[in-house]
Amino acid sequence: MNDTRPLHTGLEGRIADLIAPGLESIGYELVRIAVIGKQRPTVQIMADRADDAPFTLDDCERISHLVSAVLDVDDPIAGAWTLEVSSAGIDRPLTRVKDWNRFAGHLAKIELDAPIALGRKRITGIVLGADERVARVKLDTGETVELPHADIRRAKLVLTEDLIKAAETPPPAN
């Protein structure tokens, strides 16, 4: 798993491989891709600015132009499709090692492919961080669990007052 790229498979993985280099070259990072629907699918692209500056409508427009051009040339989706571009938002998905580490200390809801943590597929806990192999979460029981990235169907921050305060505080300069 790449620290700054999400793990995608299937069609989403193919699209990610096509568009991530271009996004990175113009100052963005891919957060998530979802292809929704069958007849006329919607390709949802979620991105961040690499410089951590606030995400604007102009950013959505730049990304939309780039992604449309790449997908029109490579054509991974048969037939007509719709493109949606957005920021990851405050209660963002946790798709990259970088996200798990950046949001350590915040509450997240995680859905797993199979019940591994305490026999449950859905867990809520405090994000402790991640490495290339696993994400670590502290459950309300006080137990710490390690969740292999490949077993996480989806993970998302829970909107809390602490998360809102953290979003209002600019990130530290590197």
XYZ file of C-alpha atoms in Angstrom:
174
model
C 0.000 0.000 0.000
C 1.339 3.419 -1.004
C 1.386 6.038 1.785
C -0.257 8.688 -0.415
C -2.433 6.531 -2.683
C -5.566 4.604 -1.768
C -5.906 0.872 -2.286
C -8.387 0.182 -5.086
C -9.114 -2.977 -7.040
C -11.061 -3.832 -10.188
C -12.331 -0.947 -12.320
C -11.640 1.595 -9.566
C -8.040 0.352 -9.377
C -7.631 0.684 -13.127
C -9.008 4.230 -13.071
C -6.772 5.114 -10.096
C -3.712 3.864 -11.971
C -4.703 6.001 -14.963
C -5.433 9.275 -13.164
C -3.247 9.344 -10.009
C 0.010 10.288 -11.782
C -1.682 13.188 -13.575
C -3.351 14.424 -10.392
C -0.044 14.287 -8.540
C 1.694 16.200 -11.340
C -0.699 19.157 -10.878
C -0.580 19.181 -7.058
C -3.363 16.834 -5.919
C -3.644 13.493 -4.161
C -6.285 10.892 -4.892
C -8.312 9.983 -1.795
C -11.010 7.708 -3.216
C -12.620 6.506 -6.415
C -16.059 4.932 -6.544
C -17.916 3.802 -9.660
C -21.628 3.724 -8.876
C -24.450 2.420 -11.064
C -24.687 0.180 -14.123
C -26.654 1.830 -16.960
C -24.858 5.194 -16.879
C -22.283 4.862 -14.088
C -21.102 7.791 -12.018
C -17.360 8.008 -11.396
C -16.829 9.722 -8.046
C -13.365 11.169 -7.471
C -12.387 12.442 -4.038
C -9.121 14.357 -3.792
C -6.967 16.524 -1.532
C -4.554 19.291 -2.373
C -0.987 18.063 -1.850
C -0.112 21.380 -0.166
C -2.971 20.946 2.380
C -4.498 24.279 1.313
C -8.298 24.497 1.394
C -10.004 22.695 -1.498
C -12.007 25.024 -3.766
C -14.418 24.842 -6.675
C -11.470 25.724 -8.967
C -9.703 22.585 -7.714
C -12.753 20.491 -8.629
C -12.755 22.046 -12.097
C -9.030 21.394 -12.704
C -9.355 17.788 -11.579
C -12.508 17.299 -13.639
C -10.792 18.494 -16.828
C -7.776 16.264 -16.256
C -9.774 13.153 -15.324
C -12.229 13.608 -18.232
C -9.375 13.914 -20.713
C -7.560 10.835 -19.377
C -10.695 8.676 -19.224
C -11.865 9.805 -22.671
C -8.546 8.675 -24.169
C -8.141 5.432 -22.219
C -11.882 4.651 -22.109
C -11.997 2.141 -19.207
C -15.794 2.482 -18.926
C -17.998 1.198 -21.742
C -20.681 3.668 -22.812
C -21.723 6.950 -21.251
C -20.722 7.894 -17.713
C -20.923 10.879 -15.372
C -18.041 12.399 -13.405
C -18.320 13.840 -9.881
C -15.305 15.486 -8.227
C -15.197 16.580 -4.597
C -12.939 17.190 -1.636
C -12.706 14.494 1.003
C -14.545 16.711 3.514
C -14.242 16.782 7.275
C -15.761 13.348 7.949
C -13.583 11.898 5.222
C -12.880 8.310 4.293
C -9.637 6.794 5.564
C -8.151 5.224 2.445
C -4.407 5.839 2.727
C -1.752 5.152 5.365
C -1.237 8.920 5.429
C -4.906 9.464 6.429
C -4.756 6.922 9.258
C -1.673 8.654 10.672
C -2.886 12.225 10.115
C -6.160 11.571 11.921
C -4.781 9.542 14.835
C -6.774 10.376 17.961
C -10.077 10.796 16.126
C -13.108 8.521 16.100
C -13.757 6.351 13.028
C -16.318 3.818 11.834
C -14.827 0.845 10.023
C -16.553 -1.837 7.974
C -14.590 -5.014 7.308
C -14.987 -7.621 4.579
C -15.212 -10.375 7.193
C -15.720 -10.335 10.965
C -12.207 -10.283 12.418
C -12.219 -7.819 15.317
C -14.201 -9.344 18.186
C -16.250 -11.288 15.648
C -17.742 -8.099 14.187
C -17.692 -6.673 10.676
C -18.455 -3.134 11.860
C -16.414 -1.445 14.542
C -16.015 2.060 15.919
C -12.885 3.236 17.646
C -10.123 5.781 18.019
C -7.630 5.817 15.167
C -4.117 5.075 16.427
C -2.284 5.157 13.095
C -1.151 2.751 10.407
C 1.775 1.300 8.521
C 1.971 -0.305 5.099
C 0.317 -3.493 6.382
C -2.301 -2.591 9.018
C -4.381 0.188 10.549
C -4.549 0.307 14.346
C -7.704 1.225 16.249
C -8.495 1.428 19.971
C -11.961 0.050 20.693
C -14.252 1.366 23.441
C -13.319 -1.749 25.461
C -9.764 -0.375 25.587
C -8.504 -3.179 23.337
C -6.248 -2.245 20.428
C -6.860 -4.100 17.164
C -4.753 -4.252 14.012
C -6.810 -4.340 10.830
C -5.112 -5.423 7.597
C -5.762 -2.781 4.932
C -6.896 -5.464 2.477
C -9.677 -6.484 4.919
C -11.105 -2.966 5.329
C -14.127 -2.442 3.074
C -14.496 1.189 4.148
C -13.415 3.436 6.973
C -14.625 6.933 7.674
C -14.056 9.561 10.327
C -17.000 10.328 12.599
C -17.958 14.000 12.760
C -17.176 15.110 16.331
C -16.456 18.458 17.969
C -12.773 17.488 18.229
C -12.638 16.746 14.500
C -14.299 20.073 13.656
C -11.782 21.914 15.871
C -8.902 20.048 14.217
C -10.235 20.980 10.761
C -10.343 24.658 11.757
C -6.695 24.565 12.862
C -4.261 24.832 9.941
C -1.863 21.882 9.623
C 1.714 22.428 10.814
C 4.106 23.721 8.181
C 6.710 21.184 7.007
